[in-house]
Amino acid sequence: MCSGLGRPSSREQLLLPGGGRAGAMHCLARALRRVSGPARAWGQQRLQRLGSGPCPPRGAGAWGWGVGLGLALGVKVAAGCEQEGAPRQEAAGEVKAPPPPHGGFARAIESSRDLLQRIKDEVGAPGIVIGVSVDGKEVWSEGLGYADVENRVICKPETIMRIASISKCLTMMAVAKLWEEGKLDLDAPVQKYVPEFPEKEYEGEKVTITTRLLVSHLSGIRHYEKDITKVKEQKEKANKALKLMQDVKKSNQEKELKEKEDKDTEKNDFAEAKSEQDGEAKGRNLKPVKRTKEFEHEEYYLKEKFENVIDSLKIFKNDPLFFKPGSQFLYSTYGFTLLSAVVERASGCKFTDYMLKMFRDLDLLATVLDDNESMIYNRARCYVCNKKGRLVNAPYVDNSYKWAGGGFLSSAGDLLKFGNALLYSYQVGQFKNSTNKLLPGYLKPDTITMMWTPVPNTEASWDKDGKYAMGWVVVERKQEYGFCRQQRHYISHTGGAVGASSVLLILPEELDSEVINSGLVTPPRGVVVNIICNMQSVSLNSTALKIAKEFEKDKLACYFD
């Protein structure tokens, strides 16, 4: 059976996996595997990139279905689908190729595409682009919907969109590089580099703003809201709501302990459990005070073009601080505008020039300034919903006042490269005993560890499990109860700009010494997910985390199947 290209008998069709046409395809695939020759490896690499493989490799020679099958049938399939237990005779002298680095991710792609499509439909987003990499290899990139609704231009992996506050992560990379090179002191007053920024006082006391405080949003510099009273009221009410939720949780835990100790009747136990559920529901329904909508602030829609970052400081440099530096957290894009001036002076060249050089070093060829005048191929249009809920073109804005905090454009593929460059730098130091000669990372492992260490007094509005670190939000590994929710260690940043939403999430693999010392794996190890959307106010962080876990699940299935 399946010994040649002839059509199988009816009996053979019943015995083949899937039966009928599927069985014939399986038979044809096995035959093509034997004759695919050198094209087999190329086909596997290409199909592996598409990430449509449904199952892991079954044998050392199971490299693919062959290019001919894909062209003839017009379907995407992946390596490793040979029937389990089916003998395969090697040709005389044939060299067994090593197994591909990844198995298939068809299940993860299908479920993630469905999730992303549901999110898109729910919010009415015109277009979304996603990119996923596993262990440094891009396994899925796809565009859904339209990059340009009016001209019916569909989204594709190469589509370029505003990445909003993920720009802060790029700027943090530049800060870290200058710090490693000894050109930037994180703890020196910013006036050392930018004397144009006035020294500050808070409640009559002279205070110091440092670069370290800027990158963690602890400087006291305002965001788009100018009214300090409103900001303080919002923070106080939000803190009260959070404390109330924590008190409810603590009360529920005390009830659980008491329930274990008491030996009441079944009726009393039921009443107690019902009360506990009511308390939990009450806690979940507690909402922080309704804040002013982010995009109602006029400064989001500035149309003035600033020739350099020093000029853009005039927007906020004379405003009072909202709190004593280091004492509280206040997310501030303007803090990163000041940071861009620090980078410019520390590097000795124009901020935008320094960033573009860094992008070139990182091979981020599609990452550019959000310049309205430049011709940028594959750039998507931006959209918002009007008061009637209809999709309209986003208003014209000039983001030159906030290059560092929200002024870059990029593609899904470029942001995956960026995430993997960080992940490689983070992990390469653990592979000291590797037989492979590994190149150094763009940054040192200790530098990334410093960047990704949560900073006291910080918070993260888009992820309550996390704390802000240096240009990133970090969630640490934690599990309170056995066989219950396990909080994974991951790093992320979201973005929201006029007509755009984004997220970049890095889920590192939890490495152990046995894996590291095996010599069979090299960094980066983990899943990186990037989602960009050409409509504002789309929450994407939890979606990215779910997708990352789906791909990690398929990756583990490849190892243990």
Coordinates of C-alpha atoms in Angstrom, one line a residue:
M1 CA 0.0 0.0 0.0
C2 CA 1.3 3.5 -0.9
S3 CA 4.2 2.0 -2.7
G4 CA 3.9 4.1 -5.8
L5 CA 1.9 7.0 -7.3
G6 CA -1.0 4.8 -8.5
R7 CA -4.4 5.2 -7.0
P8 CA -5.0 3.0 -3.9
S9 CA -7.7 0.4 -3.9
S10 CA -11.0 0.9 -2.1
R11 CA -9.8 -1.3 0.7
E12 CA -6.6 0.7 1.0
Q13 CA -8.6 3.9 1.1
L14 CA -10.4 2.6 4.1
L15 CA -7.2 1.7 5.9
L16 CA -5.5 5.0 5.1
P17 CA -5.7 7.8 7.7
G18 CA -8.7 9.9 6.9
G19 CA -9.9 7.5 4.2
G20 CA -11.0 8.6 0.6
R21 CA -9.3 11.7 -0.8
A22 CA -7.5 12.4 2.4
G23 CA -6.0 8.9 2.3
A24 CA -4.9 9.3 -1.3
M25 CA -3.3 12.6 -0.4
H26 CA -1.4 10.8 2.4
C27 CA -0.3 8.1 0.0
L28 CA 0.8 10.7 -2.5
A29 CA 2.7 12.6 0.1
R30 CA 4.7 9.6 1.2
A31 CA 5.6 8.9 -2.4
L32 CA 6.7 12.5 -3.0
R33 CA 8.8 12.5 0.1
R34 CA 10.9 9.8 -1.5
V35 CA 11.6 11.7 -4.6
S36 CA 11.5 15.3 -3.4
G37 CA 15.4 15.4 -3.1
P38 CA 17.1 18.7 -2.2
A39 CA 13.8 20.6 -2.6
R40 CA 12.6 18.8 0.5
A41 CA 14.7 20.9 2.9
W42 CA 13.7 24.1 1.1
G43 CA 10.1 23.3 1.2
Q44 CA 10.2 22.5 4.8
Q45 CA 11.9 25.8 5.6
R46 CA 9.3 27.7 3.6
L47 CA 6.3 25.8 5.1
Q48 CA 7.8 26.0 8.5
R49 CA 7.8 29.8 8.1
L50 CA 4.2 29.7 7.2
G51 CA 3.6 27.8 10.4
S52 CA 0.9 25.5 9.1
G53 CA 2.3 22.2 10.1
P54 CA -0.2 20.1 12.0
C55 CA 2.1 17.7 13.8
P56 CA 5.7 17.2 14.9
P57 CA 8.4 15.2 12.9
R58 CA 8.1 11.4 13.3
G59 CA 11.5 10.5 11.9
A60 CA 14.8 11.9 11.1
G61 CA 14.0 12.0 7.3
A62 CA 10.4 13.3 7.6
W63 CA 11.2 16.7 6.3
G64 CA 8.1 17.6 4.3
W65 CA 5.5 16.8 1.8
G66 CA 7.6 18.1 -1.1
V67 CA 7.1 21.2 -3.2
G68 CA 5.2 19.3 -5.9
L69 CA 2.4 18.4 -3.6
G70 CA 1.9 22.0 -2.4
L71 CA 1.9 23.3 -6.0
A72 CA -0.4 20.6 -7.3
L73 CA -3.1 20.8 -4.5
G74 CA -2.8 24.5 -3.6
V75 CA -2.8 23.8 0.1
K76 CA -0.4 24.7 2.9
V77 CA 0.9 21.7 4.8
A78 CA 3.8 21.0 7.0
A79 CA 6.5 18.5 7.8
G80 CA 6.2 15.5 10.0
C81 CA 2.9 14.0 9.0
E82 CA 4.1 10.6 8.1
Q83 CA 1.9 7.9 9.6
E84 CA 3.2 6.9 12.9
G85 CA 4.9 3.5 12.9
A86 CA 5.1 3.4 9.1
P87 CA 8.5 2.0 8.0
R88 CA 10.6 4.2 5.8
Q89 CA 13.4 2.8 3.8
E90 CA 16.4 5.1 3.4
A91 CA 18.0 5.2 0.0
A92 CA 21.5 3.9 -0.2
G93 CA 24.0 6.5 1.0
E94 CA 21.3 9.0 1.9
V95 CA 22.3 11.3 4.6
K96 CA 19.7 11.7 7.3
A97 CA 18.8 15.4 7.8
P98 CA 18.4 16.7 11.4
P99 CA 14.8 17.3 12.4
P100 CA 13.5 20.8 11.8
P101 CA 13.7 23.2 14.8
H102 CA 9.9 23.4 15.2
G103 CA 7.0 21.2 14.7
G104 CA 3.7 22.4 13.3
F105 CA 1.6 25.1 14.8
A106 CA -1.6 24.6 12.7
R107 CA -3.8 24.2 15.8
A108 CA -2.3 27.4 17.5
I109 CA -2.7 29.4 14.3
E110 CA -6.3 28.3 13.7
S111 CA -7.4 29.1 17.3
S112 CA -5.4 32.4 17.4
R113 CA -6.8 33.5 14.1
D114 CA -10.3 32.9 15.3
L115 CA -9.6 34.8 18.5
L116 CA -8.1 37.7 16.6
Q117 CA -11.0 37.8 14.2
R118 CA -13.5 37.9 17.1
I119 CA -11.6 40.8 18.6
K120 CA -11.6 42.6 15.3
D121 CA -15.3 42.1 14.8
E122 CA -16.2 43.1 18.3
V123 CA -14.4 46.5 18.2
G124 CA -15.0 47.1 14.5
A125 CA -11.3 47.5 13.7
P126 CA -10.7 47.9 9.9
G127 CA -7.4 46.0 10.0
I128 CA -5.1 44.0 12.2
V129 CA -1.7 42.5 11.6
I130 CA -0.1 39.8 13.8
G131 CA 3.3 38.2 13.9
V132 CA 4.4 35.3 16.1
S133 CA 7.8 33.8 16.5
V134 CA 8.9 30.7 18.4
D135 CA 12.5 30.3 19.5
G136 CA 13.5 33.1 17.2
K137 CA 11.8 31.7 14.1
E138 CA 8.8 33.5 12.6
V139 CA 6.1 30.9 12.4
W140 CA 3.0 33.0 11.6
S141 CA 2.4 36.4 10.2
E142 CA -0.9 37.5 8.7
G143 CA -3.1 40.5 8.1
L144 CA -6.8 40.6 8.6
G145 CA -9.0 43.3 7.1
Y146 CA -8.0 46.5 5.4
A147 CA -5.0 48.7 5.6
D148 CA -6.9 51.2 3.5
V149 CA -10.7 50.8 3.6
E150 CA -11.5 53.4 0.9
N151 CA -9.2 51.9 -1.7
R152 CA -9.8 48.3 -0.5
V153 CA -6.1 47.6 0.2
I154 CA -5.9 44.5 2.4
C155 CA -3.6 44.1 5.4
K156 CA -0.6 41.9 4.9
P157 CA 2.5 40.9 6.9
E158 CA 4.4 43.8 5.4
T159 CA 1.8 46.4 6.3
I160 CA 3.3 49.3 8.3
M161 CA 1.4 51.0 11.1
R162 CA 1.8 53.3 14.0
I163 CA 3.2 51.4 16.9
A164 CA 2.4 54.1 19.5
S165 CA 4.0 53.5 22.9
I166 CA 6.0 50.5 21.8
S167 CA 8.3 53.4 20.7
K168 CA 9.2 53.7 24.3
C169 CA 10.7 50.2 24.2
L170 CA 12.8 51.2 21.2
T171 CA 14.0 54.3 23.0
M172 CA 14.8 52.3 26.1
M173 CA 17.1 50.1 24.0
A174 CA 19.0 53.2 22.9
V175 CA 19.3 54.4 26.5
A176 CA 20.6 51.0 27.6
K177 CA 23.2 50.9 24.9
L178 CA 24.5 54.4 25.8
W179 CA 24.6 53.4 29.4
E180 CA 26.6 50.2 28.6
E181 CA 29.0 52.4 26.5
G182 CA 29.6 54.7 29.5
K183 CA 28.1 57.7 27.7
L184 CA 25.0 58.0 29.8
D185 CA 24.7 58.1 33.6
L186 CA 21.3 56.9 34.6
D187 CA 21.5 58.6 38.0
A188 CA 22.8 62.0 37.0
P189 CA 20.3 65.0 36.9
V190 CA 18.9 65.4 33.4
Q191 CA 20.2 68.9 33.4
K192 CA 23.7 67.4 32.9
Y193 CA 22.7 66.6 29.4
V194 CA 19.8 69.0 28.8
P195 CA 20.4 72.3 30.6
E196 CA 17.4 73.7 28.6
F197 CA 15.2 71.8 31.0
P198 CA 14.7 73.9 34.2
E199 CA 15.5 72.6 37.6
K200 CA 12.4 71.7 39.5
E201 CA 10.8 72.2 42.9
Y202 CA 8.0 70.3 44.7
E203 CA 6.2 72.0 47.6
G204 CA 9.1 74.5 47.9
E205 CA 11.8 71.8 48.0
K206 CA 14.4 71.4 45.2
V207 CA 14.1 67.9 43.6
T208 CA 16.2 66.0 41.1
I209 CA 14.9 64.2 38.0
T210 CA 17.2 61.5 36.6
T211 CA 17.1 59.3 33.5
R212 CA 16.4 56.3 35.7
L213 CA 13.2 58.0 37.0
L214 CA 12.2 59.0 33.5
V215 CA 12.3 55.5 32.0
S216 CA 10.1 54.2 34.9
H217 CA 7.6 57.1 34.8
L218 CA 8.5 58.2 38.3
S219 CA 9.7 61.7 37.4
G220 CA 6.5 63.6 38.3
I221 CA 6.3 65.1 34.8
R222 CA 2.8 65.3 33.6
H223 CA 1.1 63.3 30.8
Y224 CA -1.5 64.9 28.6
E225 CA -3.7 65.9 31.5
K226 CA -2.6 69.4 32.7
D227 CA -4.9 69.7 35.7
I228 CA -3.0 68.3 38.7
T229 CA -6.1 68.3 40.8
K230 CA -7.9 65.9 38.4
V231 CA -5.0 63.6 38.2
K232 CA -4.7 63.4 42.0
E233 CA -8.4 62.8 42.4
Q234 CA -8.4 60.0 39.8
K235 CA -5.4 58.3 41.5
E236 CA -6.9 58.5 44.9
K237 CA -10.3 57.1 43.8
A238 CA -8.5 54.3 41.8
N239 CA -6.4 53.4 44.8
K240 CA -9.5 53.3 47.0
A241 CA -11.2 51.0 44.5
L242 CA -8.1 48.8 44.3
K243 CA -7.9 48.6 48.1
L244 CA -11.5 47.7 48.4
M245 CA -11.0 44.8 45.9
Q246 CA -8.0 43.6 47.9
D247 CA -10.1 43.7 51.1
V248 CA -12.8 41.6 49.5
K249 CA -10.2 39.1 48.3
K250 CA -8.7 39.0 51.8
S251 CA -12.1 38.5 53.4
N252 CA -12.9 35.6 51.0
Q253 CA -9.6 33.9 51.9
E254 CA -10.4 34.2 55.6
K255 CA -13.8 32.6 54.9
E256 CA -12.1 29.7 53.1
L257 CA -9.9 29.1 56.1
K258 CA -12.9 29.2 58.5
E259 CA -14.8 26.9 56.2
K260 CA -12.1 24.3 56.5
E261 CA -12.1 24.5 60.3
D262 CA -15.9 24.5 60.9
K263 CA -17.9 21.3 60.7
D264 CA -21.4 22.7 60.2
T265 CA -24.3 21.1 58.4
E266 CA -24.4 20.9 54.6
K267 CA -27.0 23.7 54.6
N268 CA -24.7 26.1 56.4
D269 CA -21.8 25.1 54.2
F270 CA -23.9 25.9 51.1
A271 CA -25.0 29.3 52.5
E272 CA -21.4 30.2 53.3
A273 CA -20.2 29.2 49.8
K274 CA -23.0 31.3 48.3
S275 CA -22.0 34.3 50.4
E276 CA -18.4 33.8 49.2
Q277 CA -19.5 33.8 45.6
D278 CA -21.5 36.9 46.1
G279 CA -18.4 38.6 47.6
E280 CA -16.2 37.6 44.7
A281 CA -18.8 38.8 42.2
K282 CA -18.9 42.1 44.1
G283 CA -15.1 42.4 43.9
R284 CA -15.0 41.7 40.2
N285 CA -17.7 44.3 39.6
L286 CA -15.8 47.0 41.4
K287 CA -14.6 49.5 38.9
P288 CA -12.2 52.3 39.4
V289 CA -13.5 55.8 38.9
K290 CA -14.3 56.6 35.3
R291 CA -11.4 58.6 34.0
T292 CA -11.4 61.3 31.3
K293 CA -11.1 59.6 28.0
E294 CA -7.5 59.5 26.9
F295 CA -8.1 60.8 23.5
E296 CA -10.1 63.8 24.6
H297 CA -7.0 65.7 25.4
E298 CA -6.1 68.4 22.9
E299 CA -2.4 67.7 22.9
Y300 CA -3.0 64.3 21.3
Y301 CA -3.9 66.2 18.2
L302 CA -1.0 68.6 17.8
K303 CA -0.3 69.6 14.2
E304 CA 2.9 71.6 14.7
K305 CA 6.0 70.1 13.3
F306 CA 9.0 70.4 15.6
E307 CA 12.4 70.5 13.9
N308 CA 14.2 68.9 16.9
V309 CA 13.5 67.3 20.3
I310 CA 14.8 70.3 22.2
D311 CA 12.1 72.5 20.7
S312 CA 9.4 70.1 21.7
L313 CA 10.3 70.5 25.4
K314 CA 8.5 73.9 25.4
I315 CA 5.2 72.1 25.6
F316 CA 5.7 71.0 29.2
K317 CA 9.1 72.1 30.6
N318 CA 7.7 75.0 32.6
D319 CA 4.8 73.1 34.1
P320 CA 4.9 72.1 37.8
L321 CA 5.6 68.5 38.8
F322 CA 2.6 66.4 39.9
F323 CA 4.5 64.8 42.7
K324 CA 8.0 64.4 44.2
P325 CA 10.2 62.4 41.8
G326 CA 10.5 58.8 42.8
S327 CA 7.5 58.8 45.2
Q328 CA 4.7 57.9 42.8
F329 CA 4.0 56.5 39.3
L330 CA 2.4 58.6 36.6
Y331 CA 2.6 57.3 33.0
S332 CA 4.1 60.1 31.0
T333 CA 4.9 60.3 27.3
Y334 CA 6.4 63.7 27.9
G335 CA 8.9 62.1 30.2
F336 CA 10.1 60.2 27.2
T337 CA 10.2 63.4 25.1
L338 CA 12.7 64.7 27.7
L339 CA 14.5 61.3 27.5
S340 CA 15.0 61.8 23.7
A341 CA 16.8 65.0 24.5
V342 CA 19.0 63.2 26.9
V343 CA 19.8 60.5 24.3
E344 CA 20.6 63.2 21.7
R345 CA 23.1 64.9 24.0
A346 CA 24.6 61.8 25.4
S347 CA 25.1 60.2 21.9
G348 CA 26.4 63.4 20.3
C349 CA 24.0 63.2 17.3
K350 CA 20.5 64.0 16.5
F351 CA 18.0 61.7 18.3
T352 CA 16.3 60.6 15.1
D353 CA 19.6 59.9 13.4
Y354 CA 20.8 57.8 16.3
M355 CA 17.6 55.8 16.4
L356 CA 17.7 55.1 12.6
K357 CA 21.3 53.9 13.0
M358 CA 20.2 51.6 15.8
F359 CA 17.3 50.3 13.7
R360 CA 19.8 49.5 10.9
D361 CA 22.1 47.6 13.4
L362 CA 19.0 45.6 14.6
D363 CA 18.0 44.9 11.0
L364 CA 14.7 46.8 11.5
L365 CA 14.5 48.0 7.9
A366 CA 10.7 48.7 8.1
T367 CA 10.9 50.8 11.3
V368 CA 10.8 54.5 10.5
L369 CA 9.7 57.9 11.8
D370 CA 6.0 58.6 11.6
D371 CA 6.7 61.5 9.1
N372 CA 3.6 62.7 7.2
E373 CA 5.7 64.0 4.3
S374 CA 7.8 60.9 3.6
M375 CA 6.8 58.2 1.1
I376 CA 6.5 55.1 3.2
Y377 CA 5.5 52.0 1.2
N378 CA 2.9 49.7 2.7
R379 CA 1.9 52.3 5.2
A380 CA -1.7 51.8 6.5
R381 CA -4.2 54.5 6.9
C382 CA -5.5 55.3 10.5
Y383 CA -9.1 55.3 11.6
V384 CA -11.3 56.3 14.5
C385 CA -15.0 55.9 15.4
N386 CA -17.0 59.0 15.4
K387 CA -19.7 59.8 18.0
K388 CA -22.3 57.8 16.0
G389 CA -20.0 54.8 16.1
R390 CA -19.1 55.0 12.4
L391 CA -15.6 54.4 11.1
V392 CA -13.9 57.6 9.8
N393 CA -10.4 58.6 8.9
A394 CA -8.3 59.7 11.9
P395 CA -7.6 63.4 12.1
Y396 CA -4.2 64.8 10.9
V397 CA -1.6 64.8 13.6
D398 CA 2.2 65.5 13.7
N399 CA 3.9 63.2 16.1
S400 CA 7.3 65.0 16.0
Y401 CA 6.7 66.2 19.6
K402 CA 6.9 62.6 20.8
W403 CA 9.3 60.5 18.6
A404 CA 10.6 58.7 21.7
G405 CA 7.3 58.0 23.4
G406 CA 5.0 57.3 20.4
G407 CA 6.4 58.5 17.1
F408 CA 7.6 55.4 15.2
L409 CA 6.1 53.2 12.5
S410 CA 6.9 49.5 12.1
S411 CA 5.8 46.2 10.8
A412 CA 4.9 42.9 12.6
G413 CA 8.1 41.3 11.3
D414 CA 10.4 44.1 12.5
L415 CA 8.9 44.1 15.9
L416 CA 9.4 40.3 16.1
K417 CA 13.1 40.8 15.3
F418 CA 13.3 43.5 18.0
G419 CA 11.7 41.2 20.6
N420 CA 14.0 38.3 19.7
A421 CA 17.1 40.6 19.8
L422 CA 16.1 41.4 23.4
L423 CA 15.3 37.8 24.3
Y424 CA 18.6 36.6 22.8
S425 CA 20.5 39.2 24.8
Y426 CA 18.6 38.2 27.9
Q427 CA 19.3 34.4 27.6
V428 CA 22.7 34.1 25.9
G429 CA 24.6 34.5 29.2
Q430 CA 23.0 31.2 30.4
F431 CA 24.5 29.2 27.5
K432 CA 28.1 29.6 28.5
N433 CA 28.8 25.9 28.3
S434 CA 27.2 25.6 24.9
T435 CA 29.3 23.8 22.3
N436 CA 28.1 26.3 19.7
K437 CA 30.0 29.6 19.5
L438 CA 27.3 32.1 20.2
L439 CA 27.6 35.7 19.2
P440 CA 27.1 38.4 21.9
G441 CA 23.7 40.0 22.2
Y442 CA 23.1 43.7 21.2
L443 CA 22.9 44.3 24.9
K444 CA 24.5 42.5 27.8
P445 CA 22.4 39.9 29.8
D446 CA 22.8 41.9 33.0
T447 CA 21.5 45.0 31.2
I448 CA 18.4 43.3 30.1
T449 CA 17.9 41.8 33.6
M450 CA 18.1 45.4 34.9
M451 CA 15.6 46.6 32.3
W452 CA 13.2 43.8 33.1
T453 CA 13.3 44.0 36.9
P454 CA 10.1 45.6 38.3
V455 CA 10.6 49.0 40.0
P456 CA 9.0 49.8 43.4
N457 CA 6.1 52.3 43.4
T458 CA 5.1 51.5 39.8
E459 CA 2.0 50.0 38.3
A460 CA 0.6 49.0 34.9
S461 CA -2.8 50.1 33.8
W462 CA -3.1 47.5 31.1
D463 CA -1.9 44.5 33.2
K464 CA -2.8 44.5 36.9
D465 CA -0.4 41.5 37.4
G466 CA 2.6 43.6 36.3
K467 CA 4.8 46.4 37.4
Y468 CA 6.6 48.9 35.3
A469 CA 10.3 48.3 35.0
M470 CA 12.5 50.4 32.6
G471 CA 10.5 51.0 29.4
W472 CA 8.6 47.7 29.8
V473 CA 5.9 46.2 32.0
V474 CA 7.1 42.9 33.7
V475 CA 4.9 40.2 35.2
E476 CA 6.8 37.9 37.5
R477 CA 6.1 34.1 37.9
K478 CA 3.8 33.4 40.8
Q479 CA 1.4 30.6 41.9
E480 CA -0.6 30.8 45.1
Y481 CA -2.5 27.5 45.1
G482 CA -1.8 24.1 43.7
F483 CA -3.6 23.2 40.5
C484 CA -4.8 26.8 40.2
R485 CA -3.9 29.8 38.2
Q486 CA -0.2 30.0 37.4
Q487 CA 1.1 33.4 36.6
R488 CA 3.9 33.2 34.0
H489 CA 6.9 35.5 33.6
Y490 CA 6.5 37.7 30.6
I491 CA 7.3 41.2 29.4
S492 CA 5.1 43.4 27.4
H493 CA 4.2 46.9 26.3
T494 CA 1.0 48.2 24.7
G495 CA 0.4 51.3 22.6
G496 CA -2.4 53.7 21.9
A497 CA -2.2 56.6 19.4
V498 CA -4.5 58.5 17.2
G499 CA -5.8 55.8 14.8
A500 CA -3.6 53.0 16.2
S501 CA -3.3 50.3 18.9
S502 CA -0.5 47.9 19.4
V503 CA 1.2 45.3 21.7
L504 CA 4.5 43.6 21.9
L505 CA 4.7 40.6 24.3
I506 CA 7.7 38.4 25.1
L507 CA 7.1 35.0 26.9
P508 CA 10.5 33.6 27.7
E509 CA 10.9 29.8 28.0
E510 CA 11.6 28.7 31.5
L511 CA 15.0 27.1 31.0
D512 CA 16.6 24.5 33.2
S513 CA 20.3 23.5 33.4
E514 CA 19.7 20.2 31.7
V515 CA 18.3 21.9 28.6
I516 CA 21.0 24.5 28.6
N517 CA 23.9 22.1 29.0
S518 CA 22.5 19.6 26.4
G519 CA 24.1 21.6 23.6
L520 CA 21.0 21.0 21.4
V521 CA 19.3 24.3 21.9
T522 CA 20.5 27.9 21.5
P523 CA 18.8 31.2 22.4
P524 CA 16.4 32.8 21.9
R525 CA 14.0 30.4 23.6
G526 CA 10.4 31.6 24.0
V527 CA 7.4 33.1 22.2
V528 CA 7.2 36.6 20.9
V529 CA 3.8 38.1 19.8
N530 CA 3.2 41.4 18.1
I531 CA -0.2 42.8 17.1
I532 CA -0.7 46.2 15.4
C533 CA -4.1 47.7 14.5
N534 CA -5.1 50.8 12.5
M535 CA -7.7 51.9 15.0
Q536 CA -7.3 53.4 18.4
S537 CA -8.6 52.2 21.8
V538 CA -8.3 48.5 21.1
S539 CA -7.1 46.5 24.1
L540 CA -4.7 43.8 22.9
N541 CA -2.4 42.7 25.8
S542 CA -4.6 39.8 27.1
T543 CA -5.1 38.7 23.5
A544 CA -1.4 38.6 22.9
L545 CA -0.8 36.6 26.1
K546 CA -3.5 34.0 25.1
I547 CA -1.9 33.6 21.7
A548 CA 1.6 33.2 23.1
K549 CA 0.4 30.4 25.4
E550 CA -1.3 28.7 22.5
F551 CA 1.9 28.6 20.5
E552 CA 3.9 27.5 23.6
K553 CA 1.4 24.6 24.0
D554 CA 2.0 23.5 20.5
K555 CA 5.7 23.8 20.9
L556 CA 5.6 21.5 24.0
A557 CA 3.4 19.1 22.1
C558 CA 6.1 18.8 19.5
Y559 CA 8.6 17.8 22.1
F560 CA 6.5 15.3 24.0
D561 CA 4.4 13.7 21.2

